[in-house]
XYZ file of C-alpha atoms in Angstrom:
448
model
C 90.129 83.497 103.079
C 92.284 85.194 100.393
C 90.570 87.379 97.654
C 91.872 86.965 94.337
C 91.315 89.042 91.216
C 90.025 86.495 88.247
C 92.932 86.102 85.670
C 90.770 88.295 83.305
C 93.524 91.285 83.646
C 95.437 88.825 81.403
C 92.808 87.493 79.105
C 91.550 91.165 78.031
C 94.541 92.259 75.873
C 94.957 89.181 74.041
C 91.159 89.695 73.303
C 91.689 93.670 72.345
C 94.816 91.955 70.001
C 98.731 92.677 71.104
C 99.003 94.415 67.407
C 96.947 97.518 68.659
C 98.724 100.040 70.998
C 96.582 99.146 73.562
C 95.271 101.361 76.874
C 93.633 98.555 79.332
C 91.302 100.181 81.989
C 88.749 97.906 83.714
C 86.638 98.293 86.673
C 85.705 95.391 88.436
C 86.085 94.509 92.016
C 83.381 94.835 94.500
C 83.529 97.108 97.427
C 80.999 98.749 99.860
C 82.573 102.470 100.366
C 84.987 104.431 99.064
C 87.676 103.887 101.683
C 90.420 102.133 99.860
C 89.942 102.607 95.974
C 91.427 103.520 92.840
C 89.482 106.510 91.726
C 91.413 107.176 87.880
C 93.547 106.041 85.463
C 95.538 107.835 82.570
C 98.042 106.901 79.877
C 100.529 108.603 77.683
C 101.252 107.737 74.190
C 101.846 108.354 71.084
C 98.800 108.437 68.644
C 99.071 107.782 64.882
C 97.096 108.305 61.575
C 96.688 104.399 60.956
C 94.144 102.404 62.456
C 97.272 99.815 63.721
C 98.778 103.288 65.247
C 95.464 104.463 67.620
C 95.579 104.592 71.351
C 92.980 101.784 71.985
C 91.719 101.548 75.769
C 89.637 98.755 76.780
C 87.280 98.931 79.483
C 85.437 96.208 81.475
C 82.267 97.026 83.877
C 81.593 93.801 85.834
C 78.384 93.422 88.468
C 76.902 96.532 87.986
C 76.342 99.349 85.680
C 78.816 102.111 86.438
C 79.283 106.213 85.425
C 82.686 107.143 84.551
C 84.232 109.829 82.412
C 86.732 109.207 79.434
C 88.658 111.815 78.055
C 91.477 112.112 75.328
C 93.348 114.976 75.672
C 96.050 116.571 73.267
C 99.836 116.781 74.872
C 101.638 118.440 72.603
C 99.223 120.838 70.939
C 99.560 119.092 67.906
C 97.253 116.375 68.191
C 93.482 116.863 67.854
C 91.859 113.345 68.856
C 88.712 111.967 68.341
C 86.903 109.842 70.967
C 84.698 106.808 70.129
C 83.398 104.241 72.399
C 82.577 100.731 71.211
C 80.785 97.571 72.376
C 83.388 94.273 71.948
C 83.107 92.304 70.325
C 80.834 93.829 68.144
C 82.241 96.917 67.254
C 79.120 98.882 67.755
C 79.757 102.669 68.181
C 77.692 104.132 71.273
C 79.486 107.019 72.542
C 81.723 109.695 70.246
C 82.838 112.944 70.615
C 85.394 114.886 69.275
C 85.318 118.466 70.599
C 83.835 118.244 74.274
C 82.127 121.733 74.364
C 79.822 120.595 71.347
C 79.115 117.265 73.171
C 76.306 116.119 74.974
C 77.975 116.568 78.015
C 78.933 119.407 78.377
C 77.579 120.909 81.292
C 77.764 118.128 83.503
C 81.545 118.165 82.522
C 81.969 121.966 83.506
C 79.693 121.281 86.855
C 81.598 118.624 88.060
C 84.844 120.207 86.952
C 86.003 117.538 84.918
C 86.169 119.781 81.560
C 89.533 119.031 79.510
C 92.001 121.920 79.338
C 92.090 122.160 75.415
C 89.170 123.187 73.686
C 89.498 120.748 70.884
C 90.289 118.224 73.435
C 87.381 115.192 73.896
C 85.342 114.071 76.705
C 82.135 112.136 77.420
C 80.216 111.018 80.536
C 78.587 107.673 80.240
C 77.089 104.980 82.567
C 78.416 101.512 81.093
C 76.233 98.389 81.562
C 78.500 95.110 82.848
C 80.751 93.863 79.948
C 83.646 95.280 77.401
C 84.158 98.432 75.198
C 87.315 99.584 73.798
C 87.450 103.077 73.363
C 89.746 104.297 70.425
C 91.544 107.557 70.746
C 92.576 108.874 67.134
C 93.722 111.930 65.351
C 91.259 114.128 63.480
C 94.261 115.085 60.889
C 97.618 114.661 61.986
C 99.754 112.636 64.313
C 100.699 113.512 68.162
C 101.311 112.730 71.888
C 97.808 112.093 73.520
C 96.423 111.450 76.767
C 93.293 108.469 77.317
C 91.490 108.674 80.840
C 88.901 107.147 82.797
C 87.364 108.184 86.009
C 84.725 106.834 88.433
C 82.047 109.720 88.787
C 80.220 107.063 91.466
C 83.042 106.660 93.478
C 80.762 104.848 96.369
C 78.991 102.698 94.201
C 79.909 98.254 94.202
C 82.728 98.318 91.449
C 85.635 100.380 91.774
C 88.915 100.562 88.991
C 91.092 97.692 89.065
C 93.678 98.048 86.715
C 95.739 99.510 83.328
C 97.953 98.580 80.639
C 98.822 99.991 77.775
C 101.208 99.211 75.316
C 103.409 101.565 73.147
C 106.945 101.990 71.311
C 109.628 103.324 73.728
C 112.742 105.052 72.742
C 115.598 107.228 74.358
C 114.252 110.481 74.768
C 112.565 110.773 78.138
C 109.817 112.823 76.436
C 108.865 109.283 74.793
C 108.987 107.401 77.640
C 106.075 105.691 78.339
C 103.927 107.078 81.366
C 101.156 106.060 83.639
C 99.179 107.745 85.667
C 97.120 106.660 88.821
C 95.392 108.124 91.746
C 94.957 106.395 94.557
C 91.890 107.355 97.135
C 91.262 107.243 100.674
C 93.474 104.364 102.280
C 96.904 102.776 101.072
C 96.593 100.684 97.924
C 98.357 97.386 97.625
C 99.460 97.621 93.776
C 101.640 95.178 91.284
C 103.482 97.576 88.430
C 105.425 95.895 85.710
C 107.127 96.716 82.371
C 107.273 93.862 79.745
C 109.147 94.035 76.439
C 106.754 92.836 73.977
C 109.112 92.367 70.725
C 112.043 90.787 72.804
C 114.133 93.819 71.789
C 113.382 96.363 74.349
C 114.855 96.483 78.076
C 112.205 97.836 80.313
C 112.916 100.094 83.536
C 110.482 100.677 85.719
C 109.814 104.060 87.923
C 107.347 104.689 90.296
C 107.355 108.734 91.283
C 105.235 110.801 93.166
C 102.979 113.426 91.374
C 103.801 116.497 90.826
C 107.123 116.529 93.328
C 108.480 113.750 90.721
C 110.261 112.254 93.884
C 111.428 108.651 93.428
C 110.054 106.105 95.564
C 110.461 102.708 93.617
C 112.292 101.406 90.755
C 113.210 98.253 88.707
C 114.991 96.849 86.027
C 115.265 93.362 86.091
C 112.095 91.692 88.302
C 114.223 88.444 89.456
C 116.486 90.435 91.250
C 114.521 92.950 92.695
C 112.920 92.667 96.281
C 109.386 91.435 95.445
C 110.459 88.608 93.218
C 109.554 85.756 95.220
C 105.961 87.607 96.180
C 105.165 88.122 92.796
C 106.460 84.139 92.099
C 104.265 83.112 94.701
C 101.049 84.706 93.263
C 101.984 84.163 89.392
C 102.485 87.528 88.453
C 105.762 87.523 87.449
C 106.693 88.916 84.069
C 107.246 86.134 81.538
C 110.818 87.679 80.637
C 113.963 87.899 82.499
C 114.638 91.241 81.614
C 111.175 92.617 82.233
C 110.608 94.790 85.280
C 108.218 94.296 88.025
C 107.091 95.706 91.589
C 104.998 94.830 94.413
C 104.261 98.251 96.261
C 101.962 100.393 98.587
C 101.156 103.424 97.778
C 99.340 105.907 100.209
C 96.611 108.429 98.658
C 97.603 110.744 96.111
C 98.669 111.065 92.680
C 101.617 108.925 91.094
C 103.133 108.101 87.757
C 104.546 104.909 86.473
C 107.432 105.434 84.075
C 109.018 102.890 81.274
C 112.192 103.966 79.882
C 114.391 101.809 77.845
C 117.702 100.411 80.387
C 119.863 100.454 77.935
C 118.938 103.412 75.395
C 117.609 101.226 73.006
C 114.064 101.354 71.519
C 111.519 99.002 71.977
C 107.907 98.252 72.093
C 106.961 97.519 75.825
C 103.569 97.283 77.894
C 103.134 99.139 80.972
C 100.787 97.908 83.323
C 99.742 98.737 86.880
C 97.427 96.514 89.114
C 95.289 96.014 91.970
C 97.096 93.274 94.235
C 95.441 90.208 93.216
C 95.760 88.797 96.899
C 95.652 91.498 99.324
C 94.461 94.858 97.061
C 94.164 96.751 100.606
C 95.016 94.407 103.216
C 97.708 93.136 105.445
C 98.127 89.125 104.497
C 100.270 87.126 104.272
C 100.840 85.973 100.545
C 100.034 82.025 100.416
C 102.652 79.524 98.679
C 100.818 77.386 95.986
C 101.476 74.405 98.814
C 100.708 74.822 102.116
C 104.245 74.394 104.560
C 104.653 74.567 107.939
C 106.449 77.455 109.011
C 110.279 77.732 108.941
C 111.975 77.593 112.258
C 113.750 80.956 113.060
C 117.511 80.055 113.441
C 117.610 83.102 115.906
C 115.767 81.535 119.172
C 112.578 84.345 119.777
C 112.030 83.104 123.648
C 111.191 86.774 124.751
C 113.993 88.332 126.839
C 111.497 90.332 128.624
C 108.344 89.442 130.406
C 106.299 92.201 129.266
C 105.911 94.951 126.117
C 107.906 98.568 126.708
C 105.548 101.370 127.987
C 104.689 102.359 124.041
C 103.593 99.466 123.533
C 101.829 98.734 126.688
C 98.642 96.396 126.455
C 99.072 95.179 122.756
C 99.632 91.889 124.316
C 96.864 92.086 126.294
C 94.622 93.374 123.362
C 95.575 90.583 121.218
C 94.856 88.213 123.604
C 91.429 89.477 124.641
C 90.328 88.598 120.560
C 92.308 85.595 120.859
C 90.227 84.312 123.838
C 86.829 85.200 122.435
C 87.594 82.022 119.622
C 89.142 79.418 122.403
C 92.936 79.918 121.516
C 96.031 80.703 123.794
C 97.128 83.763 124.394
C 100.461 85.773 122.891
C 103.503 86.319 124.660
C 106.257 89.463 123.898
C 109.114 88.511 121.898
C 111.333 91.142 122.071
C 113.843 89.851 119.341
C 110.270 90.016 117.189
C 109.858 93.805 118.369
C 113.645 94.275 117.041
C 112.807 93.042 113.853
C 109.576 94.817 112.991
C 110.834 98.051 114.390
C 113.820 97.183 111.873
C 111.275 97.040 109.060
C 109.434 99.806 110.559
C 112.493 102.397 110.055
C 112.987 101.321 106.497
C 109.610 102.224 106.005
C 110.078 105.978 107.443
C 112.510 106.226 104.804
C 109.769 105.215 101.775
C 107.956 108.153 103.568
C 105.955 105.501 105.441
C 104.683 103.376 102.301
C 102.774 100.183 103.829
C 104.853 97.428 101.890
C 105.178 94.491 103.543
C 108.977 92.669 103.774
C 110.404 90.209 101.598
C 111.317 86.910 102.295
C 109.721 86.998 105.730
C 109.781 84.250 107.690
C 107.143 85.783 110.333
C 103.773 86.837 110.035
C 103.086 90.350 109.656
C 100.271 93.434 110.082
C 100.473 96.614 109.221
C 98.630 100.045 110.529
C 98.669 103.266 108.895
C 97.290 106.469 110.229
C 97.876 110.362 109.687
C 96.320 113.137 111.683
C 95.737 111.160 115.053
C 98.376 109.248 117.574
C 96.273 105.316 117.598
C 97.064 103.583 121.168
C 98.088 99.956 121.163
C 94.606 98.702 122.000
C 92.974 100.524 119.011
C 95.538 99.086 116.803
C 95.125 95.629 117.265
C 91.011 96.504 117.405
C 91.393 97.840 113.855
C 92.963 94.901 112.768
C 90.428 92.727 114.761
C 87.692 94.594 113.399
C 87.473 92.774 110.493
C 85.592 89.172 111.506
C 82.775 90.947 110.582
C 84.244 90.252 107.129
C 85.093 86.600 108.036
C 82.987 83.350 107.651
C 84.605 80.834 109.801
C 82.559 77.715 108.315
C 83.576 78.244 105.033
C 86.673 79.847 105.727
C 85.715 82.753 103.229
C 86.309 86.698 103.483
C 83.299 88.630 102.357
C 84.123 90.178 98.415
C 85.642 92.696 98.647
C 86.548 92.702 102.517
C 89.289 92.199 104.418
C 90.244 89.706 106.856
C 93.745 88.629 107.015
C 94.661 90.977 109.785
C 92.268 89.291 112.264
C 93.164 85.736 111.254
C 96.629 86.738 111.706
C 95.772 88.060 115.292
C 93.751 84.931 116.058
C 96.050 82.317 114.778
C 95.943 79.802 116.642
C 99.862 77.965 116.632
C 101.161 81.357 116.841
C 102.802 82.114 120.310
C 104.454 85.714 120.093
C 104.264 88.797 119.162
C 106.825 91.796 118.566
C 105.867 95.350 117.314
C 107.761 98.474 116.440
C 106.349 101.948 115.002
C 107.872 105.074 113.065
C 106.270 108.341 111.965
C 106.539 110.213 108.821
C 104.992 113.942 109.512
C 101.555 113.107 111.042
C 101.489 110.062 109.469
C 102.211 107.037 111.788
C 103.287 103.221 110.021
C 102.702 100.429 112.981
C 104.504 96.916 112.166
C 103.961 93.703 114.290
C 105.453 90.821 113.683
C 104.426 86.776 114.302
C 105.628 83.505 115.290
C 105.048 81.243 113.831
C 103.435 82.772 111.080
C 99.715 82.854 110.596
C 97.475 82.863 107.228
C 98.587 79.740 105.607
C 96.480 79.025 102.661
C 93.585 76.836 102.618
C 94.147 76.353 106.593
C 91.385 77.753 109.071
C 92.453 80.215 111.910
C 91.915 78.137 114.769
């Protein structure tokens, strides 16, 4: 039932080699539109004269063949950089540019308005065939700040962006720090951002800011003490040190930068890196333990105090149920301590300008519904969520690749017994939050 990313995000830079200052980009999960998707990746750093010194992205195209464009771009006027993509492991040379308006492409560049701002920065459109290429990003004579990207020009095609990480030295001036940049596409993205010290020196702190306002929505310092450390325990993605910084966010479309800055002013060489969620990259699950448990007992009884849902929320009972009896199951009741508790999470979400990031530590089932420009009723809601057994195999218990289906097992599970919602809006955007007990999507268990 739960899609997982393949641990190759982790295998790729110790193939690239931790000496390089390496720029990680890979596409690679499936998908059938371009409704919830990555659509680009950039990364900041400096860019030396020595080999050991280049910016060194590595890309991987999985299932199909897939057009992107990769550009290096001067930051500081200083540095002129040269552009050359390679096959790995062999080291074969099949793309290079170094001035994009003597390049072969040129004029699909300018068409497609995807031309660099500096004349003497490069570019290069190219359809990659399944497996890796680094692409190194060096100087043409002297040293400077530079800028590696990669776009999808086939942003409906099967694969879609996954992923970065890039690894550079850090010191105390903010113009140094190192930066990220991603853009995230249609729906909200279900991301994992971390900052590891690579040479056991350097103290990683981790921002996550909106793009251009430079508004802070997230930040880290230390992972085991921030809110999504047992999430990222549970799926394995925790960073290996204790002073490394990691985060487990949602992040609704636009354009955002990840920041690493040293915590305590003194310079280091750390990794940046910035994720699809390997367990629900655009979906509302519930993150499995390694070991199936039943469900904790609230210690706060959840016997609903009222009969029926408040007039706002009038019929999402009644809509749950109706999916609920179409698979054989008993229907939900209103829990009215659960609608207390999800509006509570609700209202801390207003204040992350709606971001769709599930709770910590939460000892209830939860969905989550996100809209802007249109008021959803309580039926539509839970037929959203519901919407998705087309996704869902029930004999093998499997979610199509790519798909989605935790919502709808969640609304169909059969030993829960109530339901609570509550709602906030942010502008025209609305963030919906029902909660479950007991909780649904236990791992390796079917839905009823």
């Amino acid at each position: 039932m739960y899609y997982r990313i393949q641990n190759t995000l982790n295998l790729l830079p110790k193939l690239l080699g931790w000496g390089l200052a390496i720029s990680l980009l890979f596409s690679m999960m499936t998908a059938s539109a371009a409704t919830n998707r990555v659509g680009g990746f950039g990364t900041r750093s400096y860019v030396g004269t020595e080999p050991m010194n280049y910016l060194i992205a590595g890309i991987l195209i999985n299932v199909s063949p897939k057009k992107v464009v990769i550009r290096a771009s001067s930051l500081d006027g200083v540095l002129n950089p040269k552009l050359v993509v390679k096959t790995y492991p062999q080291g074969t040379t099949i793309y290079a540019n170094n001035d994009w308006m003597a390049g072969t492409s040129v004029t699909e560049l300018q068409q497609r308005n995807w031309a660099p701002a500096g004349k003497a920065d490069a570019a290069l459109i190219a359809t990659l065939n399944p497996g890796l290429y680094t692409v190194e990003v060096m100087p043409e004579t002297v040293a400077g700040v530079g800028i590696v990207e990669i776009y999808e020009l086939d942003g409906v095609g099967t694969v879609k962006l996954g992923g970065i990480s890039t690894r550079s030295r850090i010191d105390g001036n903010s113009v140094n720090n190192l930066i990220a940049g991603v853009w995230i596409q249609g729906e909200p993205k279900y991301l994992i951002a971390r900052a590891v010290s690579v040479d056991g020196v350097f103290n990683p702190k981790l921002d996550i800011k909106s793009y251009p306002s430079a508004t802070l929505l997230y930040s880290n310092n230390d992972w085991g003490s921030g809110a999504s450390a047992t999430e990222l325990q549970q799926i394995k993605w925790n960073p290996p040190g204790a002073k490394d910084a990691a985060l487990s966010v949602v992040l609704n479309p636009g354009l955002y930068t990840v920041e690493v800055s040293p915590q305590d002013g003194v310079a280091g060489v750390g990794l940046v890196e910035l994720y699809e969620h390997p367990i629900y990259p655009g979906n509302g699950e519930t993150a499995p333990t390694t070991t199936p448990t039943t469900p904790t007992t609230p210690t706060t009884p959840t016997t609903p105090t009222t009969p029926t849902e408040p007039a706002e929320f009038s019929g999402i009972v009644a809509a749950h149920n109706e999916w609920r009896s179409k698979v054989g199951v008993a229907g939900l009741t209103w829990s009215s301590t659960l609608a207390t508790y999800a509006q509570q999470w609700a209202n801390t979400l207003q204040a992350q300008n709606c971001a769709m990031q599930h709770r910590d530590n939460n000892q209830y089932g939860e969905n989550l519904y996100w809209s802007s420009g249109s008021s959803p009723t309580p039926k539509s809601v839970v037929d959203s969520w519901a919407s998705e057994i087309a996704n869902y195999t029930y004999a093998t218990n499997t979610c199509a690749t790519g798909k989605v289906c935790g919502h709808y097992t969640q609304v169909v599970w059969k030993d829960t017994k109530e339901v609570g919602c509550g709602k906030a809006s942010c502008g025209s955007a609305q963030i919906w939050v029902c909660n479950y007990n007991p909780a649904g999507n236990w791992y390796g268990q079917k839905p009823y």
